[in-house]
PDB file of C-alpha atoms in Angstrom:
ATOM      1  CA  MET A 130      42.485   9.688 -28.402  1.00  0.00           C
ATOM      2  CA  THR A 131      42.638   5.927 -27.889  1.00  0.00           C
ATOM      3  CA  PHE A 132      44.028   6.622 -24.418  1.00  0.00           C
ATOM      4  CA  MET A 133      41.078   8.770 -23.586  1.00  0.00           C
ATOM      5  CA  LEU A 134      38.676   6.050 -24.755  1.00  0.00           C
ATOM      6  CA  LEU A 135      40.351   3.392 -22.700  1.00  0.00           C
ATOM      7  CA  LEU A 136      40.474   5.811 -19.545  1.00  0.00           C
ATOM      8  CA  GLY A 137      36.810   6.585 -20.033  1.00  0.00           C
ATOM      9  CA  ALA A 138      35.918   2.949 -20.340  1.00  0.00           C
ATOM     10  CA  ALA A 139      37.754   2.156 -17.105  1.00  0.00           C
ATOM     11  CA  ALA A 140      36.117   4.990 -15.329  1.00  0.00           C
ATOM     12  CA  GLY A 141      32.709   3.845 -16.530  1.00  0.00           C
ATOM     13  CA  LEU A 142      33.346   0.356 -15.477  1.00  0.00           C
ATOM     14  CA  TYR A 143      34.499   1.540 -12.083  1.00  0.00           C
ATOM     15  CA  LEU A 144      31.357   3.664 -11.567  1.00  0.00           C
ATOM     16  CA  ILE A 145      29.183   0.663 -12.557  1.00  0.00           C
ATOM     17  CA  TRP A 146      31.026  -1.462  -9.972  1.00  0.00           C
ATOM     18  CA  LEU A 147      30.650   1.219  -7.375  1.00  0.00           C
ATOM     19  CA  LEU A 148      26.938   1.521  -8.228  1.00  0.00           C
ATOM     20  CA  PHE A 149      26.494  -2.289  -7.491  1.00  0.00           C
ATOM     21  CA  ARG A 150      28.577  -2.155  -4.367  1.00  0.00           C
ATOM     22  CA  LEU A 151      26.263   0.548  -3.143  1.00  0.00           C
ATOM     23  CA  ALA A 152      23.254  -1.451  -4.129  1.00  0.00           C
ATOM     24  CA  ALA A 153      24.478  -4.395  -2.101  1.00  0.00           C
ATOM     25  CA  ILE A 154      24.314  -2.235   1.083  1.00  0.00           C
ATOM     26  CA  ALA A 155      21.162  -0.590   0.165  1.00  0.00           C
ATOM     27  CA  LEU A 156      19.349  -1.185   3.592  1.00  0.00           C
ATOM     28  CA  PRO A 157      21.969   0.563   5.693  1.00  0.00           C
ATOM     29  CA  CYS A 158      22.381   3.401   3.213  1.00  0.00           C
ATOM     30  CA  VAL A 159      18.561   3.983   3.007  1.00  0.00           C
ATOM     31  CA  ALA A 160      18.341   3.884   6.841  1.00  0.00           C
ATOM     32  CA  GLY A 161      21.110   6.382   7.189  1.00  0.00           C
ATOM     33  CA  VAL A 162      19.606   8.749   4.654  1.00  0.00           C
ATOM     34  CA  VAL A 163      16.148   8.525   6.400  1.00  0.00           C
ATOM     35  CA  VAL A 164      17.641   9.254   9.726  1.00  0.00           C
ATOM     36  CA  ALA A 165      19.532  12.210   8.263  1.00  0.00           C
ATOM     37  CA  LEU A 166      16.542  13.645   6.608  1.00  0.00           C
ATOM     38  CA  GLN A 167      14.406  13.179   9.618  1.00  0.00           C
ATOM     39  CA  LEU A 168      16.896  15.102  11.794  1.00  0.00           C
ATOM     40  CA  LEU A 169      17.080  17.919   9.154  1.00  0.00           C
ATOM     41  CA  ASP A 170      13.347  18.087   9.080  1.00  0.00           C
ATOM     42  CA  ARG A 171      13.284  18.499  12.878  1.00  0.00           C
ATOM     43  CA  GLY A 172      15.644  21.410  12.888  1.00  0.00           C
ATOM     44  CA  PHE A 173      19.083  19.827  13.494  1.00  0.00           C
ATOM     45  CA  GLY A 174      22.144  21.076  11.729  1.00  0.00           C
ATOM     46  CA  HIS A 175      23.667  19.418   8.693  1.00  0.00           C
ATOM     47  CA  GLY A 176      26.602  18.197  10.498  1.00  0.00           C
ATOM     48  CA  ALA A 177      24.599  16.422  13.203  1.00  0.00           C
ATOM     49  CA  ALA A 178      22.238  15.013  10.588  1.00  0.00           C
ATOM     50  CA  ILE A 179      25.067  13.641   8.390  1.00  0.00           C
ATOM     51  CA  GLY A 180      26.877  12.140  11.490  1.00  0.00           C
ATOM     52  CA  ALA A 181      23.818  10.582  12.747  1.00  0.00           C
ATOM     53  CA  GLY A 182      22.752   9.176   9.498  1.00  0.00           C
ATOM     54  CA  PHE A 183      26.262   7.693   9.049  1.00  0.00           C
ATOM     55  CA  ALA A 184      26.145   6.341  12.462  1.00  0.00           C
ATOM     56  CA  ALA A 185      22.681   4.766  12.021  1.00  0.00           C
ATOM     57  CA  GLY A 186      23.684   3.138   8.777  1.00  0.00           C
ATOM     58  CA  LEU A 187      26.996   1.852  10.225  1.00  0.00           C
ATOM     59  CA  ILE A 188      25.206   0.394  13.313  1.00  0.00           C
ATOM     60  CA  LEU A 189      22.635  -1.304  11.145  1.00  0.00           C
ATOM     61  CA  LEU A 190      25.255  -2.848   8.926  1.00  0.00           C
ATOM     62  CA  LEU A 191      27.287  -4.082  11.843  1.00  0.00           C
ATOM     63  CA  ALA A 192      24.229  -5.412  13.674  1.00  0.00           C
ATOM     64  CA  GLY A 193      23.217  -7.238  10.587  1.00  0.00           C
ATOM     65  CA  ARG A 194      26.559  -8.745  10.127  1.00  0.00           C
ATOM     66  CA  HIS A 195      26.668  -9.742  13.754  1.00  0.00           C
ATOM     67  CA  LEU A 196      23.241 -11.337  13.669  1.00  0.00           C
ATOM     68  CA  TYR A 197      24.009 -13.229  10.439  1.00  0.00           C
ATOM     69  CA  ALA A 198      27.423 -14.449  11.581  1.00  0.00           C
ATOM     70  CA  SER A 199      26.454 -15.500  15.137  1.00  0.00           C
ATOM     71  CA  GLY A 200      22.606 -15.959  14.850  1.00  0.00           C
ATOM     72  CA  GLY A 201      21.759 -19.175  16.585  1.00  0.00           C
ATOM     73  CA  SER A 202      18.807 -20.440  14.370  1.00  0.00           C
ATOM     74  CA  ILE A 203      18.640 -20.733  10.632  1.00  0.00           C
ATOM     75  CA  VAL A 204      15.437 -18.627  10.704  1.00  0.00           C
ATOM     76  CA  THR A 205      17.227 -15.722  12.161  1.00  0.00           C
ATOM     77  CA  ARG A 206      19.910 -15.915   9.583  1.00  0.00           C
ATOM     78  CA  LEU A 207      17.330 -16.212   6.830  1.00  0.00           C
ATOM     79  CA  LEU A 208      15.393 -13.261   8.039  1.00  0.00           C
ATOM     80  CA  VAL A 209      18.548 -11.117   8.302  1.00  0.00           C
ATOM     81  CA  ALA A 210      19.648 -12.280   4.768  1.00  0.00           C
ATOM     82  CA  LEU A 211      16.280 -11.353   3.301  1.00  0.00           C
ATOM     83  CA  ALA A 212      16.205  -8.097   5.071  1.00  0.00           C
ATOM     84  CA  PHE A 213      19.474  -7.140   3.288  1.00  0.00           C
ATOM     85  CA  ALA A 214      18.937  -8.961   0.006  1.00  0.00           C
ATOM     86  CA  ILE A 215      15.412  -7.695  -0.891  1.00  0.00           C
ATOM     87  CA  PRO A 216      16.407  -3.898  -0.917  1.00  0.00           C
ATOM     88  CA  ALA A 217      19.691  -4.724  -2.503  1.00  0.00           C
ATOM     89  CA  GLY A 218      17.785  -6.780  -5.319  1.00  0.00           C
ATOM     90  CA  ILE A 219      15.440  -3.691  -5.881  1.00  0.00           C
ATOM     91  CA  ALA A 220      18.378  -1.238  -6.015  1.00  0.00           C
ATOM     92  CA  GLY A 221      20.335  -3.666  -8.345  1.00  0.00           C
ATOM     93  CA  TYR A 222      17.330  -4.084 -10.660  1.00  0.00           C
ATOM     94  CA  HIS A 223      17.005  -0.262 -11.050  1.00  0.00           C
ATOM     95  CA  ALA A 224      20.701   0.212 -11.280  1.00  0.00           C
ATOM     96  CA  MET A 225      20.978  -2.239 -14.147  1.00  0.00           C
ATOM     97  CA  LYS A 226      17.694  -0.912 -15.810  1.00  0.00           C
ATOM     98  CA  GLY A 227      19.323   2.527 -15.950  1.00  0.00           C
ATOM     99  CA  VAL A 228      22.695   1.269 -17.226  1.00  0.00           C
ATOM    100  CA  SER A 229      20.923  -0.970 -19.862  1.00  0.00           C
ATOM    101  CA  ASP A 230      18.637   1.951 -20.881  1.00  0.00           C
ATOM    102  CA  LEU A 231      21.761   4.074 -21.351  1.00  0.00           C
ATOM    103  CA  ALA A 232      23.294   1.397 -23.552  1.00  0.00           C
ATOM    104  CA  SER A 233      20.065   1.360 -25.504  1.00  0.00           C
ATOM    105  CA  ALA A 234      19.253  -2.288 -24.870  1.00  0.00           C
ATOM    106  CA  GLY A 235      15.846  -3.317 -26.185  1.00  0.00           C
ATOM    107  CA  GLY A 236      12.848  -4.386 -24.126  1.00  0.00           C
ATOM    108  CA  GLY A 237      13.628  -8.157 -23.617  1.00  0.00           C
ATOM    109  CA  ALA A 238      17.365  -7.572 -23.209  1.00  0.00           C
ATOM    110  CA  SER A 239      16.873  -4.660 -20.819  1.00  0.00           C
ATOM    111  CA  THR A 240      14.423  -6.808 -18.732  1.00  0.00           C
ATOM    112  CA  PHE A 241      16.841  -9.820 -18.614  1.00  0.00           C
ATOM    113  CA  LEU A 242      19.898  -7.608 -17.772  1.00  0.00           C
ATOM    114  CA  SER A 243      17.820  -5.829 -14.909  1.00  0.00           C
ATOM    115  CA  LEU A 244      16.847  -9.184 -13.466  1.00  0.00           C
ATOM    116  CA  ALA A 245      20.465 -10.327 -13.655  1.00  0.00           C
ATOM    117  CA  GLY A 246      21.441  -7.164 -11.970  1.00  0.00           C
ATOM    118  CA  ALA A 247      18.896  -7.669  -9.082  1.00  0.00           C
ATOM    119  CA  PHE A 248      20.238 -11.207  -8.600  1.00  0.00           C
ATOM    120  CA  VAL A 249      23.865 -10.214  -8.584  1.00  0.00           C
ATOM    121  CA  ALA A 250      23.073  -7.313  -6.032  1.00  0.00           C
ATOM    122  CA  ALA A 251      21.015  -9.671  -3.834  1.00  0.00           C
ATOM    123  CA  VAL A 252      23.739 -12.265  -3.765  1.00  0.00           C
ATOM    124  CA  ALA A 253      26.408  -9.717  -3.119  1.00  0.00           C
ATOM    125  CA  ALA A 254      24.373  -8.388  -0.180  1.00  0.00           C
ATOM    126  CA  ILE A 255      24.150 -11.832   1.293  1.00  0.00           C
ATOM    127  CA  ARG A 256      27.855 -12.508   0.765  1.00  0.00           C
ATOM    128  CA  SER A 257      28.753  -9.209   2.404  1.00  0.00           C
ATOM    129  CA  LEU A 258      26.929 -10.255   5.532  1.00  0.00           C
ATOM    130  CA  GLY A 259      29.301 -13.018   6.134  1.00  0.00           C
ATOM    131  CA  THR A 260      32.353 -10.728   6.105  1.00  0.00           C
ATOM    132  CA  GLY A 261      32.922  -8.180   8.817  1.00  0.00           C
ATOM    133  CA  PRO A 262      33.933  -7.939  12.399  1.00  0.00           C
ATOM    134  CA  VAL A 263      32.517 -11.237  13.436  1.00  0.00           C
ATOM    135  CA  GLY A 264      32.619 -13.072  10.038  1.00  0.00           C
ATOM    136  CA  PRO A 265      34.799 -15.878   8.912  1.00  0.00           C
ATOM    137  CA  GLU A 266      37.622 -13.495   7.862  1.00  0.00           C
ATOM    138  CA  SER A 267      38.005 -11.822  11.275  1.00  0.00           C
ATOM    139  CA  ASP A 268      40.629 -12.742  13.858  1.00  0.00           C
ATOM    140  CA  GLY A 269      38.605 -15.039  15.863  1.00  0.00           C
ATOM    141  CA  PRO A 270      39.687 -17.651  18.418  1.00  0.00           C
ATOM    142  CA  ALA A 271      42.662 -19.789  17.836  1.00  0.00           C
ATOM    143  CA  PRO A 272      42.225 -23.059  15.896  1.00  0.00           C
ATOM    144  CA  THR A 273      41.126 -25.936  18.101  1.00  0.00           C
ATOM    145  CA  GLN A 274      43.740 -28.264  16.620  1.00  0.00           C
ATOM    146  CA  PRO A 275      47.403 -27.352  17.360  1.00  0.00           C
ATOM    147  CA  ALA A 276      49.682 -27.164  14.286  1.00  0.00           C
ATOM    148  CA  PRO A 277      51.814 -30.177  13.652  1.00  0.00           C
ATOM    149  CA  GLN A 278      55.370 -30.085  15.015  1.00  0.00           C
ATOM    150  CA  ILE A 279      58.147 -30.512  12.479  1.00  0.00           C
ATOM    151  CA  SER A 280      61.243 -32.200  13.884  1.00  0.00           C
ATOM    152  CA  PRO A 281      64.560 -31.199  12.441  1.00  0.00           C
ATOM    153  CA  LEU A 282      66.472 -33.743  10.493  1.00  0.00           C
TER     154      LEU A 282
END
């Protein structure tokens, strides 16, 4: 019985983490769903709609990461960050509102937790823009300073 409780708690925490990870990429997800639903509405098949929706979301995510990482001006980076952070904040607010309502949190606590969830999701969205194919963790050009040579003793 105790094992099942621990396993259920771990699964619940994993689902909450997954919910907030999805909230952090809310803009590409919504764009992909919109493209897929538009194609379904226009008579395309399910496979084509799902594939095009996935491609649209992926292209938007990669374009946003590229613009954020290599954007020349600070205004460009700010606009891209806001374009990803605002939908993520809205999704994080509603995700945390649902979780706090399931946990039976009262009015003030539910509002505070929801606002905290919105902030966390927005920050996670901005942080996820800095990683990717052109971000600081990619295999970019070699460092400008050569490594120091160690002479044998």
